[in-house]
CSV table of C-alpha atoms in Angstrom, one decimal:
chain,number,residue,atom,x,y,z
Q,871,MET,CA,160.7,101.2,168.0
Q,872,ALA,CA,161.9,102.2,164.5
Q,873,LEU,CA,160.2,99.1,163.0
Q,874,LEU,CA,157.0,99.9,164.8
Q,875,LYS,CA,157.0,103.4,163.4
Q,876,LYS,CA,157.7,102.1,159.9
Q,877,ARG,CA,154.8,99.7,160.1
Q,878,LYS,CA,152.5,102.4,161.3
Q,879,HIS,CA,153.7,104.7,158.4
Q,880,ASP,CA,153.2,101.8,155.9
Q,881,ARG,CA,149.7,101.2,157.2
Q,882,SER,CA,148.9,104.9,157.0
Q,883,GLU,CA,150.1,105.0,153.4
Q,884,GLN,CA,148.0,101.9,152.5
Q,885,ASP,CA,145.0,103.5,154.1
Q,886,ASN,CA,145.5,106.7,152.2
Q,887,GLU,CA,145.8,104.7,148.9
Q,888,TYR,CA,142.6,102.8,149.8
Q,889,PHE,CA,140.6,105.9,150.6
Q,890,GLN,CA,141.9,107.7,147.6
Q,891,CYS,CA,140.5,105.1,145.2
Q,892,TYR,CA,137.1,106.0,146.6
Q,893,SER,CA,137.5,109.6,145.6
Q,894,ASP,CA,136.8,108.8,142.0
Q,895,VAL,CA,133.2,108.6,140.7
Q,896,SER,CA,133.7,105.3,138.8
Q,897,ILE,CA,133.7,103.0,141.9
Q,898,HIS,CA,130.6,104.7,143.3
Q,899,GLU,CA,128.8,104.5,139.9
Q,900,GLU,CA,129.6,100.8,139.8
Q,901,MET,CA,128.3,100.1,143.3
Q,902,ILE,CA,125.1,102.2,143.0
Q,903,ALA,CA,124.4,100.8,139.5
Q,904,ASP,CA,124.6,97.3,141.0
Q,905,THR,CA,120.8,97.0,141.4
Q,906,ALA,CA,121.1,93.6,143.3
Q,907,ARG,CA,123.3,95.3,145.9
Q,908,THR,CA,121.6,98.6,146.2
Q,909,ASN,CA,118.0,97.3,146.2
Q,910,ALA,CA,118.9,94.6,148.8
Q,911,TYR,CA,120.1,97.4,151.2
Q,912,ARG,CA,117.1,99.5,150.3
Q,913,ARG,CA,114.6,96.7,151.0
Q,914,ALA,CA,116.3,95.6,154.2
Q,915,ILE,CA,116.4,99.1,155.6
Q,916,LEU,CA,112.9,100.2,154.6
Q,917,HIS,CA,111.4,96.8,155.7
Q,918,SER,CA,113.0,97.6,159.2
Q,919,ASN,CA,111.2,100.9,159.5
Q,920,ASN,CA,109.5,99.8,162.7
Q,921,ALA,CA,112.9,99.0,164.3
Q,922,LEU,CA,114.7,102.2,162.9
Q,923,CYS,CA,111.9,104.7,163.4
Q,924,GLY,CA,113.1,107.3,165.9
Q,925,LYS,CA,116.5,105.6,166.3
Q,926,THR,CA,120.1,106.5,165.7
Q,927,VAL,CA,122.2,104.9,163.0
Q,928,LEU,CA,125.9,104.8,162.2
Q,929,ASP,CA,126.8,104.3,158.5
Q,930,VAL,CA,130.4,103.0,158.3
Q,931,GLY,CA,132.0,104.0,155.0
Q,932,ALA,CA,129.1,106.0,153.8
Q,933,GLY,CA,130.4,106.9,150.4
Q,934,THR,CA,127.9,109.1,148.5
Q,935,GLY,CA,125.5,108.7,151.4
Q,936,ILE,CA,122.7,106.7,149.7
Q,937,LEU,CA,122.5,104.1,152.5
Q,938,SER,CA,122.3,106.9,155.1
Q,939,ILE,CA,119.4,108.4,153.2
Q,940,PHE,CA,117.6,105.0,153.1
Q,941,CYS,CA,117.9,105.0,156.9
Q,942,ALA,CA,116.5,108.5,157.2
Q,943,GLN,CA,113.6,107.5,154.8
Q,944,ALA,CA,113.0,104.5,157.1
Q,945,GLY,CA,112.4,106.9,160.0
Q,946,ALA,CA,115.8,107.1,161.7
Q,947,LYS,CA,116.0,110.1,164.0
Q,948,LYS,CA,119.8,110.7,163.4
Q,949,VAL,CA,122.2,109.1,161.0
Q,950,TYR,CA,126.0,109.6,161.3
Q,951,ALA,CA,127.5,109.0,157.9
Q,952,VAL,CA,131.2,108.4,158.3
Q,953,GLU,CA,133.3,108.5,155.1
Q,954,ALA,CA,137.1,108.9,155.1
Q,955,SER,CA,137.6,109.8,151.4
Q,956,THR,CA,137.0,113.3,149.9
Q,957,VAL,CA,133.7,112.0,148.5
Q,958,ALA,CA,132.3,112.9,151.9
Q,959,GLU,CA,131.9,116.5,150.5
Q,960,LEU,CA,129.7,115.1,147.7
Q,961,ALA,CA,127.7,113.1,150.2
Q,962,LYS,CA,126.9,116.4,152.0
Q,963,ASP,CA,125.5,117.7,148.7
Q,964,VAL,CA,123.4,114.5,148.2
Q,965,VAL,CA,122.1,114.8,151.7
Q,966,LYS,CA,121.2,118.5,151.2
Q,967,GLN,CA,119.6,117.8,147.8
Q,968,ASN,CA,117.3,115.3,149.4
Q,969,GLY,CA,116.4,117.6,152.3
Q,970,MET,CA,118.0,115.4,154.9
Q,971,GLU,CA,120.4,117.9,156.6
Q,972,GLY,CA,118.5,117.7,159.8
Q,973,LYS,CA,118.7,113.9,160.0
Q,974,VAL,CA,122.0,112.9,158.3
Q,975,LYS,CA,125.3,114.2,159.5
Q,976,VAL,CA,128.3,113.5,157.3
Q,977,ILE,CA,131.6,113.1,159.1
Q,978,ASN,CA,134.7,113.2,156.9
Q,979,ASN,CA,137.0,110.8,158.8
Q,980,SER,CA,137.8,107.1,159.2
Q,981,VAL,CA,135.5,105.5,161.7
Q,982,GLU,CA,138.5,104.7,163.9
Q,983,ASN,CA,139.2,108.5,164.2
Q,984,ALA,CA,135.7,109.8,164.1
Q,985,GLU,CA,133.9,111.4,167.0
Q,986,ILE,CA,130.3,110.1,167.4
Q,987,PRO,CA,128.5,112.0,170.2
Q,988,GLU,CA,126.3,109.1,171.3
Q,989,GLN,CA,125.7,105.4,171.2
Q,990,VAL,CA,123.7,104.2,168.2
Q,991,ASP,CA,120.8,101.7,167.8
Q,992,ALA,CA,122.0,100.4,164.5
Q,993,ILE,CA,125.0,100.1,162.2
Q,994,VAL,CA,124.8,100.0,158.4
Q,995,SER,CA,127.8,99.3,156.2
Q,996,GLU,CA,128.5,98.0,152.7
Q,997,TRP,CA,131.9,96.5,153.8
Q,998,MET,CA,132.2,93.5,151.5
Q,999,GLY,CA,135.0,93.1,149.0
Q,1000,TYR,CA,135.8,90.6,146.3
Q,1001,ALA,CA,135.7,87.1,147.8
Q,1002,LEU,CA,134.1,88.9,150.8
Q,1003,MET,CA,137.4,89.8,152.4
Q,1004,TYR,CA,139.5,91.6,149.8
Q,1005,GLU,CA,139.8,95.3,150.8
Q,1006,SER,CA,136.8,94.8,153.1
Q,1007,MET,CA,135.9,97.2,155.9
Q,1008,LEU,CA,134.9,94.4,158.3
Q,1009,ASN,CA,137.5,95.5,160.8
Q,1010,SER,CA,136.1,99.0,160.9
Q,1011,VAL,CA,132.5,97.6,161.3
Q,1012,ILE,CA,133.7,95.5,164.3
Q,1013,TYR,CA,135.5,98.5,165.8
Q,1014,ALA,CA,132.3,100.6,165.4
Q,1015,ARG,CA,130.2,97.8,166.9
Q,1016,ASP,CA,132.4,97.5,170.0
Q,1017,LYS,CA,132.6,101.2,170.5
Q,1018,TRP,CA,129.2,102.7,169.7
Q,1019,LEU,CA,126.5,100.1,169.2
Q,1020,LYS,CA,124.0,99.7,172.0
Q,1021,PRO,CA,123.5,96.2,173.4
Q,1022,GLY,CA,121.1,94.3,171.2
Q,1023,GLY,CA,121.5,96.9,168.4
Q,1024,LEU,CA,121.1,95.9,164.7
Q,1025,ILE,CA,123.8,95.5,162.1
Q,1026,PHE,CA,123.0,95.7,158.4
Q,1027,PRO,CA,124.0,93.1,157.2
Q,1028,SER,CA,124.0,90.8,160.2
Q,1029,SER,CA,125.8,87.8,158.9
Q,1030,ALA,CA,127.9,86.5,155.9
Q,1031,ASP,CA,128.5,83.1,154.4
Q,1032,LEU,CA,131.3,82.0,152.1
Q,1033,PHE,CA,130.8,79.3,149.4
Q,1034,ILE,CA,133.1,77.4,147.1
Q,1035,ALA,CA,132.6,75.2,144.1
Q,1036,PRO,CA,134.7,73.4,141.4
Q,1037,ILE,CA,134.4,74.9,137.9
Q,1038,ASN,CA,135.1,74.4,134.3
Q,1039,ASP,CA,136.3,77.7,132.6
Q,1040,PRO,CA,135.5,77.6,128.9
Q,1041,THR,CA,137.3,81.0,128.4
Q,1042,THR,CA,140.5,79.6,129.7
Q,1043,GLU,CA,140.2,76.5,127.5
Q,1044,ASN,CA,139.5,78.7,124.4
Q,1045,ARG,CA,142.6,80.8,125.2
Q,1046,LEU,CA,144.7,77.7,125.5
Q,1047,ASP,CA,143.3,76.1,122.3
Q,1048,PHE,CA,144.0,79.3,120.4
Q,1049,TRP,CA,147.7,78.4,120.2
Q,1050,SER,CA,146.9,75.0,118.6
Q,1051,GLU,CA,144.6,76.7,116.1
Q,1052,ALA,CA,147.2,79.2,114.9
Q,1053,LYS,CA,148.5,76.8,112.3
Q,1054,ASP,CA,145.2,76.6,110.6
Q,1055,MET,CA,144.8,80.3,110.7
Q,1056,TYR,CA,148.3,81.5,109.6
Q,1057,GLY,CA,150.2,78.4,108.6
Q,1058,VAL,CA,152.6,78.6,111.6
Q,1059,ASP,CA,152.6,75.9,114.3
Q,1060,MET,CA,152.5,77.7,117.6
Q,1061,SER,CA,151.2,74.8,119.8
Q,1062,CYS,CA,154.4,74.9,121.9
Q,1063,MET,CA,153.0,78.2,123.3
Q,1064,ARG,CA,150.2,76.3,125.1
Q,1065,SER,CA,152.3,75.5,128.1
Q,1066,PHE,CA,153.5,79.0,128.5
Q,1067,ALA,CA,149.9,80.3,128.1
Q,1068,ARG,CA,148.7,77.9,130.8
Q,1069,THR,CA,151.3,79.2,133.2
Q,1070,CYS,CA,150.3,82.9,132.5
Q,1071,ILE,CA,146.5,82.3,132.7
Q,1072,MET,CA,146.4,79.8,135.6
Q,1073,SER,CA,148.8,81.8,137.7
Q,1074,LYS,CA,148.8,82.4,141.5
Q,1075,GLU,CA,146.7,85.5,141.3
Q,1076,MET,CA,142.9,85.3,141.9
Q,1077,ALA,CA,140.7,86.4,139.0
Q,1078,VAL,CA,137.4,88.2,139.4
Q,1079,CYS,CA,134.9,87.3,136.6
Q,1080,PRO,CA,131.5,85.8,136.2
Q,1081,VAL,CA,130.9,82.1,136.1
Q,1082,SER,CA,128.0,80.5,134.3
Q,1083,PRO,CA,125.9,78.1,136.3
Q,1084,GLU,CA,126.4,75.4,133.7
Q,1085,ASP,CA,130.1,75.6,134.3
Q,1086,ILE,CA,129.8,74.6,137.9
Q,1087,LEU,CA,130.8,71.0,138.4
Q,1088,SER,CA,129.2,70.1,141.7
Q,1089,PHE,CA,126.8,71.4,144.3
Q,1090,PRO,CA,128.6,74.3,146.2
Q,1091,ALA,CA,129.8,74.0,149.7
Q,1092,LYS,CA,129.6,76.6,152.5
Q,1093,PHE,CA,133.0,76.8,154.1
Q,1094,ALA,CA,132.7,79.7,156.5
Q,1095,SER,CA,130.2,81.9,158.3
Q,1096,ILE,CA,130.6,85.3,160.1
Q,1097,ASN,CA,128.1,86.6,162.7
Q,1098,LEU,CA,128.5,90.4,162.8
Q,1099,ALA,CA,127.1,90.6,166.3
Q,1100,SER,CA,129.8,88.5,167.8
Q,1101,ALA,CA,132.8,88.2,165.4
Q,1102,THR,CA,136.1,89.2,166.7
Q,1103,LEU,CA,139.1,90.7,164.9
Q,1104,GLU,CA,141.1,87.5,165.7
Q,1105,GLU,CA,138.4,85.3,164.2
Q,1106,THR,CA,138.1,87.3,161.0
Q,1107,ALA,CA,141.8,87.5,160.5
Q,1108,LYS,CA,141.9,83.8,159.7
Q,1109,ILE,CA,138.9,82.4,158.0
Q,1110,HIS,CA,139.2,78.6,157.6
Q,1111,GLY,CA,137.0,75.9,156.3
Q,1112,SER,CA,136.8,72.5,154.5
Q,1113,TYR,CA,134.8,71.3,151.5
Q,1114,GLU,CA,133.8,68.1,149.8
Q,1115,PHE,CA,132.2,67.6,146.3
Q,1116,LYS,CA,131.1,64.9,144.0
Q,1117,CYS,CA,131.2,65.9,140.3
Q,1118,PHE,CA,128.0,66.0,138.2
Q,1119,GLY,CA,129.7,64.5,135.1
Q,1120,SER,CA,132.7,64.4,132.8
Q,1121,SER,CA,134.5,67.8,132.3
Q,1122,LEU,CA,137.8,69.5,132.5
Q,1123,MET,CA,138.2,71.2,135.8
Q,1124,HIS,CA,140.2,74.5,135.8
Q,1125,GLY,CA,139.8,75.6,139.4
Q,1126,PHE,CA,137.3,76.8,142.1
Q,1127,ALA,CA,134.9,79.7,142.3
Q,1128,ILE,CA,134.3,81.6,145.6
Q,1129,TRP,CA,131.2,83.8,146.3
Q,1130,PHE,CA,129.4,85.1,149.3
Q,1131,LEU,CA,125.9,85.7,150.7
Q,1132,VAL,CA,125.0,88.3,153.3
Q,1133,THR,CA,121.8,88.3,155.4
Q,1134,PHE,CA,120.1,91.4,156.8
Q,1135,PRO,CA,118.1,91.5,160.0
Q,1136,GLY,CA,114.4,91.8,160.2
Q,1137,GLU,CA,111.2,89.9,160.5
Q,1138,LYS,CA,111.3,89.3,156.8
Q,1139,ALA,CA,115.0,88.5,156.1
Q,1140,VAL,CA,116.6,90.0,153.0
Q,1141,PHE,CA,119.5,88.4,151.3
Q,1142,LEU,CA,122.2,89.7,149.0
Q,1143,SER,CA,124.0,86.9,147.1
Q,1144,THR,CA,126.9,87.0,144.7
Q,1145,SER,CA,126.2,83.4,143.6
Q,1146,PRO,CA,126.4,82.6,139.9
Q,1147,TYR,CA,122.9,81.2,140.2
Q,1148,GLY,CA,121.5,84.6,141.2
Q,1149,GLU,CA,121.3,88.2,139.9
Q,1150,ASP,CA,124.6,89.6,138.6
Q,1151,THR,CA,126.6,91.8,140.9
Q,1152,HIS,CA,129.7,93.9,140.6
Q,1153,TRP,CA,131.5,91.4,142.9
Q,1154,LYS,CA,131.0,88.6,140.2
Q,1155,GLN,CA,132.8,85.5,141.5
Q,1156,THR,CA,136.4,85.0,142.5
Q,1157,LEU,CA,138.3,82.2,140.7
Q,1158,LEU,CA,141.2,80.2,142.1
Q,1159,TYR,CA,142.9,78.3,139.2
Q,1160,LEU,CA,144.7,75.0,139.5
Q,1161,ASP,CA,148.2,74.7,138.1
Q,1162,GLU,CA,146.7,72.8,135.2
Q,1163,GLU,CA,143.3,71.6,134.1
Q,1164,ILE,CA,142.3,68.1,135.3
Q,1165,GLN,CA,139.8,65.7,133.8
Q,1166,VAL,CA,137.0,64.7,136.1
Q,1167,LYS,CA,134.0,62.5,135.6
Q,1168,GLN,CA,130.7,61.7,137.3
Q,1169,ASP,CA,131.1,61.2,141.1
Q,1170,THR,CA,134.8,62.2,141.1
Q,1171,GLU,CA,135.4,63.2,144.7
Q,1172,ILE,CA,137.0,66.5,145.4
Q,1173,SER,CA,137.9,67.7,148.9
Q,1174,GLY,CA,140.2,70.1,150.7
Q,1175,ASP,CA,140.7,73.0,153.0
Q,1176,ILE,CA,140.8,76.8,152.4
Q,1177,THR,CA,142.2,79.5,154.6
Q,1178,MET,CA,141.8,83.2,154.0
Q,1179,THR,CA,144.1,85.7,155.8
Q,1180,PRO,CA,145.2,89.3,155.2
Q,1181,ALA,CA,148.2,89.6,153.0
Q,1182,GLU,CA,151.5,90.0,154.9
Q,1183,GLY,CA,152.5,93.2,153.2
Q,1184,ASN,CA,149.1,94.9,153.2
Q,1185,PRO,CA,146.3,93.8,155.5
Q,1186,ARG,CA,143.7,95.2,153.1
Q,1187,HIS,CA,144.8,92.6,150.5
Q,1188,LEU,CA,144.0,89.0,150.6
Q,1189,HIS,CA,146.0,85.7,150.8
Q,1190,VAL,CA,144.4,82.3,150.3
Q,1191,LEU,CA,145.9,79.0,151.1
Q,1192,LEU,CA,144.1,76.2,149.2
Q,1193,THR,CA,144.6,72.4,149.7
Q,1194,TYR,CA,142.8,70.2,147.2
Q,1195,ARG,CA,142.4,66.5,146.5
Q,1196,ILE,CA,140.9,65.4,143.2
Q,1197,GLY,CA,140.1,61.7,142.9
Q,1198,GLU,CA,142.8,59.4,144.1
Q,1199,SER,CA,145.8,60.8,142.2
Q,1200,VAL,CA,145.9,64.6,142.8
Q,1201,CYS,CA,146.7,66.2,146.1
Q,1202,ARG,CA,148.2,69.7,146.1
Q,1203,THR,CA,148.5,73.0,147.9
Q,1204,LYS,CA,148.5,76.3,146.3
Q,1205,HIS,CA,148.9,79.9,147.5
Q,1206,PHE,CA,146.9,82.8,146.0
Q,1207,GLN,CA,147.3,86.5,146.4
Q,1208,MET,CA,144.8,89.3,145.6
Q,1209,GLY,CA,146.5,92.7,145.6
Q,1210,ASN,CA,150.2,93.6,145.2
């Protein structure tokens, strides 16, 4: 019993920390300034005006309320904007400033503790985190779906796909080469630092940074898909998939990049992709580094498995187990953690 109480207390503390970070303007500025993200939601919602007109909508994690206002602009009769952080008070100001008080009701609570007076016709939520699952609100969306969404109701977005590809990382290589170049710069040989630098840079932690398309070494592989209409908490708690690649040409391989694509419902589907081949987003790409760089050449075969689960100490954080085989000589397993 004492252990159960401690776990509930720890989870409550983690939730408070998570919601607190959304009480600062910076994260909302970053998200709304992400035009690929915000315009994708706007197009998807406004293109669904026939489906939303006169309907009720639940916005899970409403933030400043912009998605709720999009729904009202699309003709929704009532929008319940649920936001657990203190930014909910600012969302009320945004709603009032746009003359939407009669349509949008801001509820300052977590969706798990909110009181929604009716079943809704649609759910909208920007729940995706880095690598899709880091600090994501997917569990809250599934909870809201099971409790309040009418049968056949819409979910924005309606599905998500995860992709992986092998990469060369020139930034990493430049940082490693720096220690060999120090002698020419300063007359001191520091090449012995290269091994230490490699350990520090290509560590177990996942990195979030943009990848250039020319640094991708093979066609990407889709390793997992989530259907928001039917996904269960058990399924999303362990996302597993396999991948196979053949390299385009000769290069140093430093690791893998992960990104996602979400699809919105409607007669004319709208997509939001965090692919390096598309428009930049604040999610960028998530990098999983090998222990050391490996030389590959044209048609080098790469394969393996990837499993994504919530971190043991904090379910909002992310643990990745990666098994990879490169050519005929390299076969390894590596653990990655995003979050403390």
